[in-house]
mmCIF file of C-alpha atoms in Angstrom:
data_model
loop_
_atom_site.group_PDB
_atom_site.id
_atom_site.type_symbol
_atom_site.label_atom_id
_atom_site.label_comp_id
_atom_site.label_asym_id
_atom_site.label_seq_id
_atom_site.Cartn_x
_atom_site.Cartn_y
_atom_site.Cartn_z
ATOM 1 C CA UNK L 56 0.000 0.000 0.000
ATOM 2 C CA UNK L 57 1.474 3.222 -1.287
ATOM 3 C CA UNK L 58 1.917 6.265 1.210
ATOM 4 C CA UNK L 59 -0.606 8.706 0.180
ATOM 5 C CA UNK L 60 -0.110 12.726 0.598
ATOM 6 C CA UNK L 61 -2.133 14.740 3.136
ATOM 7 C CA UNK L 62 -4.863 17.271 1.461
ATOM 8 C CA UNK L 63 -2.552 20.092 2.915
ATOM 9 C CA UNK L 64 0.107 21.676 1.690
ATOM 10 C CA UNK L 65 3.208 21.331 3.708
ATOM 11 C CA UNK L 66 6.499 23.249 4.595
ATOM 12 C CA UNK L 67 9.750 22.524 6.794
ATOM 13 C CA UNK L 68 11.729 25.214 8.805
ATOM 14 C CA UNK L 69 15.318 24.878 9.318
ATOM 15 C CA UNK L 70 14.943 22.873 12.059
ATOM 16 C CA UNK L 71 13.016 20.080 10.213
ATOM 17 C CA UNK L 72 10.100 21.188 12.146
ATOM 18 C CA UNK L 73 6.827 20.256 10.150
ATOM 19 C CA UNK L 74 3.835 22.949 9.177
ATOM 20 C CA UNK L 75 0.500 21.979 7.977
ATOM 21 C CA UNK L 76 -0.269 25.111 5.978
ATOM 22 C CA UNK L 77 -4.008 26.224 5.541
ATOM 23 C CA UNK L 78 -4.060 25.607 1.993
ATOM 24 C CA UNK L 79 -5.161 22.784 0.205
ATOM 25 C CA UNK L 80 -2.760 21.140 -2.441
ATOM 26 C CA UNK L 81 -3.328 22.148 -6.494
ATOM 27 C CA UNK L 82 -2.852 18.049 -7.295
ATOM 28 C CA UNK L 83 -5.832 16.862 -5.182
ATOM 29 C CA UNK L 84 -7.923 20.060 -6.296
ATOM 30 C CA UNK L 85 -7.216 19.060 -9.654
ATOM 31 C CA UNK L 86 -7.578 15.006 -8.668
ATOM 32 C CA UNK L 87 -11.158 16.069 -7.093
ATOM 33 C CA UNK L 88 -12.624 18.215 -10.144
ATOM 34 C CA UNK L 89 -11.517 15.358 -12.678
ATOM 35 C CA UNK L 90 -12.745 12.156 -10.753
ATOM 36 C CA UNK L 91 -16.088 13.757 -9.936
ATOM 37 C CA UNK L 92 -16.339 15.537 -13.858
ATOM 38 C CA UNK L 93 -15.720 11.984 -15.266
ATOM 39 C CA UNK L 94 -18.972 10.969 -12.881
ATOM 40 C CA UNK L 95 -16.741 9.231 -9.810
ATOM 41 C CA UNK L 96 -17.097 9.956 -6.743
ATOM 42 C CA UNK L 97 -14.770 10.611 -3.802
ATOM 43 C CA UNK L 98 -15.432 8.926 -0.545
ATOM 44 C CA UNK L 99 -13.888 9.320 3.087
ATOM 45 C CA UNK L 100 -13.290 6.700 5.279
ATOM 46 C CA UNK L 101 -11.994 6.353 8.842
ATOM 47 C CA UNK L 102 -8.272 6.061 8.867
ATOM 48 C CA UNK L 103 -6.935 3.381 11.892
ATOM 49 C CA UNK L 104 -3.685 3.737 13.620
ATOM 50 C CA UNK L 105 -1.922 0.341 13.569
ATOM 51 C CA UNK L 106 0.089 -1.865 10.531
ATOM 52 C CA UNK L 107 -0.843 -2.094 7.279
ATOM 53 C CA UNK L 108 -1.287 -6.132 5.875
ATOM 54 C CA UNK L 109 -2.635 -7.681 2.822
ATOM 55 C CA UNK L 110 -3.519 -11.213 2.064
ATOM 56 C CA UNK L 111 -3.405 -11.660 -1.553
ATOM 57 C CA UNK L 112 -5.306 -13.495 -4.446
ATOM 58 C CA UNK L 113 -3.584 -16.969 -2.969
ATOM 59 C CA UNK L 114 -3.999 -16.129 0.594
ATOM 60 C CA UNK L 115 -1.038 -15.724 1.178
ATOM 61 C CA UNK L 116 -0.161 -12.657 4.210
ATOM 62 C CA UNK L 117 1.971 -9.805 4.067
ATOM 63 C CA UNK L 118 2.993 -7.076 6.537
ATOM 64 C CA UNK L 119 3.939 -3.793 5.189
ATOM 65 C CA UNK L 120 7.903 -2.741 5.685
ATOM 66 C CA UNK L 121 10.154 -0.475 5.119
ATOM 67 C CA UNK L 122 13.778 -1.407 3.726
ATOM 68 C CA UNK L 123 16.361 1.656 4.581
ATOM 69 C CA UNK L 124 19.279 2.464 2.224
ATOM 70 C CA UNK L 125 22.210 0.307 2.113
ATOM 71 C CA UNK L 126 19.966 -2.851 3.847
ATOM 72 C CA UNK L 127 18.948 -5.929 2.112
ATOM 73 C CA UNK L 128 15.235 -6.705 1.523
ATOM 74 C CA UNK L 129 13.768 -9.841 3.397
ATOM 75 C CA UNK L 130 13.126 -12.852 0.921
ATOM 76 C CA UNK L 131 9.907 -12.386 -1.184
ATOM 77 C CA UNK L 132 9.501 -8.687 -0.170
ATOM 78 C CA UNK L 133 7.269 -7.042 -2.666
ATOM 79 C CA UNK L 134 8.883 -3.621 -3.116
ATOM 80 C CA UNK L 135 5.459 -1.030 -3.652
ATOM 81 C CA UNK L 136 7.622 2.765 -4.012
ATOM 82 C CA UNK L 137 10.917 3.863 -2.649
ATOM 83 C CA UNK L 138 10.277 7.194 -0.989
ATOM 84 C CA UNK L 139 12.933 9.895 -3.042
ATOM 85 C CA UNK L 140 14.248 11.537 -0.280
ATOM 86 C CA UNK L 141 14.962 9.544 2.458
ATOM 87 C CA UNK L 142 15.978 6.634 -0.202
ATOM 88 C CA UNK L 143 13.710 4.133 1.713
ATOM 89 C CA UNK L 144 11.539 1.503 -0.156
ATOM 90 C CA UNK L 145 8.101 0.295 1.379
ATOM 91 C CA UNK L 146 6.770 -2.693 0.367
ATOM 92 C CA UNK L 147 4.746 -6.172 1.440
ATOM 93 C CA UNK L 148 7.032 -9.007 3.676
ATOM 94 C CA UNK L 149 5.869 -12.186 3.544
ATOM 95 C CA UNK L 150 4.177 -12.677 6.991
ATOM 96 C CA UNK L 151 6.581 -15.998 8.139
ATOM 97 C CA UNK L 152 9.851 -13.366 8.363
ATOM 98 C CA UNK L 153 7.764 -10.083 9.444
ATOM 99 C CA UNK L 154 7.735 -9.166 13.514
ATOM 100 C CA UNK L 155 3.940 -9.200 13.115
ATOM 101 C CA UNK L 156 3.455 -12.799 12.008
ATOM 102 C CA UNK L 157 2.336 -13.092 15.844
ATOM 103 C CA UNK L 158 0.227 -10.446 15.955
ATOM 104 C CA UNK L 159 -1.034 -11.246 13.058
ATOM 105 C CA UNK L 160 -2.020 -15.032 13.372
ATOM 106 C CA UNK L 161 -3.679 -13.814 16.351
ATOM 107 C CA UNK L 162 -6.187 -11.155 14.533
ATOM 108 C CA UNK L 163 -6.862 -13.570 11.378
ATOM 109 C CA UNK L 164 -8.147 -15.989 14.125
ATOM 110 C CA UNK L 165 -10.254 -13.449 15.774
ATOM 111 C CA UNK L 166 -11.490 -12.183 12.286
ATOM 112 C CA UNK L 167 -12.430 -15.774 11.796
ATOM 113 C CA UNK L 168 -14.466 -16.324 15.239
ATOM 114 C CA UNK L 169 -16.353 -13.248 14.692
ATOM 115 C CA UNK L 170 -17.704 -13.206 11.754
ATOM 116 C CA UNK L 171 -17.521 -17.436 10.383
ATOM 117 C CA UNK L 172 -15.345 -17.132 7.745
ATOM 118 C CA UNK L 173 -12.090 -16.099 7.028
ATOM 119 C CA UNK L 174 -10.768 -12.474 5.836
ATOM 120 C CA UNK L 175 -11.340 -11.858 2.053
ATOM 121 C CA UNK L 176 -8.677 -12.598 -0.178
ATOM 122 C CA UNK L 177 -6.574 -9.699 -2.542
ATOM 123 C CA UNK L 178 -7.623 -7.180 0.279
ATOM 124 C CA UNK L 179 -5.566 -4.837 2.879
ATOM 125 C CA UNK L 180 -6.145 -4.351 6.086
ATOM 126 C CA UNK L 181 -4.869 -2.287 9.311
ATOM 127 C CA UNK L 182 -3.741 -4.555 12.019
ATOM 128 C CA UNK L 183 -4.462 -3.442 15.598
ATOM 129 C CA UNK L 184 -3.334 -4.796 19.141
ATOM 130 C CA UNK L 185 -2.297 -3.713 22.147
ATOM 131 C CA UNK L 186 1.395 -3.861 20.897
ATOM 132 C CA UNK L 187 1.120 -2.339 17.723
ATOM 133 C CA UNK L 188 1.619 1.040 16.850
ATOM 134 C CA UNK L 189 1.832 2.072 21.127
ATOM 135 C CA UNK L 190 -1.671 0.896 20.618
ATOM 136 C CA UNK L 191 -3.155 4.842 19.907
ATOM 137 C CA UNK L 192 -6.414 3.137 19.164
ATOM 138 C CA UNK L 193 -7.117 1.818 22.818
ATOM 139 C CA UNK L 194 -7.694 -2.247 21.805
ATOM 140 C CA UNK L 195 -7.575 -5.143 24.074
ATOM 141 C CA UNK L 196 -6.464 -7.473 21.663
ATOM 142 C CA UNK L 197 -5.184 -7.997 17.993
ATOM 143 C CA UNK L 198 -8.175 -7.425 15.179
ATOM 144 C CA UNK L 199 -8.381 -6.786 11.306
ATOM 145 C CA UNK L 200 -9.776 -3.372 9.871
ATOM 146 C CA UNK L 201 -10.429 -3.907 6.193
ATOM 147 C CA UNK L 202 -8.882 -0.779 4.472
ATOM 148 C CA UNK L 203 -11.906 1.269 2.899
ATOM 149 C CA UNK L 204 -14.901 -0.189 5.289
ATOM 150 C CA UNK L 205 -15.551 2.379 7.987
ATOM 151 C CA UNK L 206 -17.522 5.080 6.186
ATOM 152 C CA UNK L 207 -17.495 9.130 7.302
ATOM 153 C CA UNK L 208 -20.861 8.983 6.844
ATOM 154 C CA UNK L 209 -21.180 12.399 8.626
ATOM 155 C CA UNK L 210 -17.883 13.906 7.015
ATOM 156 C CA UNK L 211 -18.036 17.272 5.068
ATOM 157 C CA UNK L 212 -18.414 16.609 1.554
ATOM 158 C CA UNK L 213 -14.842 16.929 -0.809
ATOM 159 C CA UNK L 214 -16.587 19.537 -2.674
ATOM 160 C CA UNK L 215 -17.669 21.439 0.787
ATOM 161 C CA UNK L 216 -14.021 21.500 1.815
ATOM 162 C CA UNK L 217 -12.444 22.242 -1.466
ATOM 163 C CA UNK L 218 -15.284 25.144 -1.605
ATOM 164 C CA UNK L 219 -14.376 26.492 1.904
ATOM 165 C CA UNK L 220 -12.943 30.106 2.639
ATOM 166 C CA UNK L 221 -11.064 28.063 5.807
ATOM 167 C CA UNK L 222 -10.738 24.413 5.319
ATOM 168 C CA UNK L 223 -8.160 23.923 8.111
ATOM 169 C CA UNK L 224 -10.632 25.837 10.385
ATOM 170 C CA UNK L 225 -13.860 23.882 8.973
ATOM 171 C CA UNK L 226 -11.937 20.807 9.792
ATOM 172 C CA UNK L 227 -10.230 21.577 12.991
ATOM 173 C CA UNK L 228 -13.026 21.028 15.290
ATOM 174 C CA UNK L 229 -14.086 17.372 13.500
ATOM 175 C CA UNK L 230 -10.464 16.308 14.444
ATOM 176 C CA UNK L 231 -10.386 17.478 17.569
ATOM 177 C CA UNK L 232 -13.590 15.025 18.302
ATOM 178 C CA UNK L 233 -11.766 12.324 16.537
ATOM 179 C CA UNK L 234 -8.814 12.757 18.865
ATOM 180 C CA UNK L 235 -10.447 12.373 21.333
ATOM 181 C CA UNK L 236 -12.215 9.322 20.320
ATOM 182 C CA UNK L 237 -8.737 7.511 19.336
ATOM 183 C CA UNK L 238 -9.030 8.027 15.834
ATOM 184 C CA UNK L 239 -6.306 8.593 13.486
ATOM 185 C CA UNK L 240 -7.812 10.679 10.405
ATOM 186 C CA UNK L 241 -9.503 9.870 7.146
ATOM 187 C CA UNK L 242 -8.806 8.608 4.006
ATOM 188 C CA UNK L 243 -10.300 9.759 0.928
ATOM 189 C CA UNK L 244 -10.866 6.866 -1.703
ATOM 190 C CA UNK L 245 -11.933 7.201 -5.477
ATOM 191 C CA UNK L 246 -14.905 5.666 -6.243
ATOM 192 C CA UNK L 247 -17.065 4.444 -9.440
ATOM 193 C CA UNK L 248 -19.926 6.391 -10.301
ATOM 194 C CA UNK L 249 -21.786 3.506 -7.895
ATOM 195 C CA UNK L 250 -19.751 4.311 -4.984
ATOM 196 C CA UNK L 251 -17.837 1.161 -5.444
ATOM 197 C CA UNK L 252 -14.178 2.118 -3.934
ATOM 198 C CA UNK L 253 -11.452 1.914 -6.115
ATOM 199 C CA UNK L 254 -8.150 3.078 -4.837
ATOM 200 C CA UNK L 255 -7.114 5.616 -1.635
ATOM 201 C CA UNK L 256 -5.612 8.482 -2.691
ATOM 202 C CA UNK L 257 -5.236 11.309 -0.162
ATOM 203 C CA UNK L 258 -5.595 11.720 3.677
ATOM 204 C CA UNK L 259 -5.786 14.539 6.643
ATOM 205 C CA UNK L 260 -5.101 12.927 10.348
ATOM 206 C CA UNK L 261 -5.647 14.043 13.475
ATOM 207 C CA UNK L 262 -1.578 15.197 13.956
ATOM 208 C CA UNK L 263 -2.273 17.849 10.707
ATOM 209 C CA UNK L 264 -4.135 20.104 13.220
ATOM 210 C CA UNK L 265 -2.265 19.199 16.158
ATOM 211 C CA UNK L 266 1.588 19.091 15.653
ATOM 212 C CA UNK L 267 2.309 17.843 19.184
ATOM 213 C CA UNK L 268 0.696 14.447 17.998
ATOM 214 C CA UNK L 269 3.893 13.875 15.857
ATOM 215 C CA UNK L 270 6.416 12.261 17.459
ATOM 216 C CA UNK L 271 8.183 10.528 13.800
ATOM 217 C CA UNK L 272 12.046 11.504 13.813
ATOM 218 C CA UNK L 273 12.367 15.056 11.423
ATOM 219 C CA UNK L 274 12.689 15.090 8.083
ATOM 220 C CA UNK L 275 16.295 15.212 5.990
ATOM 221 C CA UNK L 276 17.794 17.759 4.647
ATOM 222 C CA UNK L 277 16.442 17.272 1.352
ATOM 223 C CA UNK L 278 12.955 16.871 2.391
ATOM 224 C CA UNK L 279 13.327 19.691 4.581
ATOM 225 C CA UNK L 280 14.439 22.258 1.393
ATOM 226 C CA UNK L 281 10.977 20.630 -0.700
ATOM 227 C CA UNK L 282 8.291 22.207 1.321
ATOM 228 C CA UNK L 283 5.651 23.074 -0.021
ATOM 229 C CA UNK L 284 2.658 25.814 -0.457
ATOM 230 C CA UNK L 285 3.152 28.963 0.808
ATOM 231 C CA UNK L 286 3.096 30.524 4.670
ATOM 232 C CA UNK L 287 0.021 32.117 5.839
#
């Protein structure tokens, strides 16, 4: 599963500290007005906080990775997108070799209990646990969240935040309610003109509004000197 940008434009100061600027980025505008022109549709959906996975077409599980410069890639890896400024490369390991294969086992067997059969095949998933992730999402024990299932029903519309004056303000207050209710953020899928979902293609999480959420190591050099948008 490819990273996927946030619907904000972004900057770094010197210090590699990260700003979520109030404007939203000209790709997605541009991403919106052409998937919903061609009759598509775009659709948010609840973004959880653990490990991605996938089973695939054989049924055969994967945990998502990152391989760093200079290290080799664990047998079978499935490389996705190496990431041009930090020179890592995310991809699917093969769930025998991954750290998660425990976790893992654990949540397909769960999946399995509750609902009689076992997790759909060529699908992703976020796992959760308890030692996953420092557990942001408050579970007692290791589950499957199929990527894509957990409708925002009662999200603003794409074309309601693209039209606002203030989408960081419009938004601020919805996150601030997730956040407190352990939720990550949202991810904004392209769908059919059925509302069948097709592919994820941007996010906004709860940390975008609230940049004491972020505790990921700052960015390098490189990424720092590619910020984006500009200050307001």
């Amino acid at each position: 599963m490819k990273k996927m940008p946030i619907i904000f434009d972004m900057t770094f100061d010197n210090e590699g500290e990260r700003e979520v600027l109030h404007t939203i980025r000209t790709e997605i505008r541009n991403l919106v007005n052409s998937t919903l022109a061609e009759g598509g549709h775009i659709i948010p959906t609840f973004k959880r906080d653990g490990t991605a996975v996938f089973c695939d077409a054989d049924g055969k599980w994967f945990a998502r990775r990152a391989v760093k410069t200079g290290k080799q890639a664990p047998e079978g890896f499935i490389a996705l997108e190496t990431d041009p400024n930090t020179g890592a490369t995310f991809g699917w390991e093969p769930k025998e070799s991954s750290p998660m294969k425990k976790f893992l086992d654990r949540a397909i067997k769960k999946f399995i209990q509750d609902n009689g059969a076992e997790p759909p095949r060529n699908t992703t998933f976020e796992l959760l646990g308890p030692k996953i992730n420092g557990n942001p999402e408050r579970v007692d024990a290791e589950e499957l969240r199929i990527h894509g299932q957990e409708k925002a029903t009662d999200f603003p519309s794409i074309q309601d935040i693209l039209d606002s004056d203030e989408p960081f303000e419009m938004l601020k207050p919805i996150f601030a309610d997730f956040r407190a209710k352990h939720i990550e953020g949202v991810v904004f899928w392209i769908a059919d003109a059925d509302g069948n979902l097709i592919e994820p293609r941007f996010k906004v999480r709860c940390k975008d509004f609230f940049p004491e959420m972020d505790t990921r190591p700052k960015p390098s050099r490189n990424r720092r000197q590619r910020g984006r948008g500009k200050r307001r």
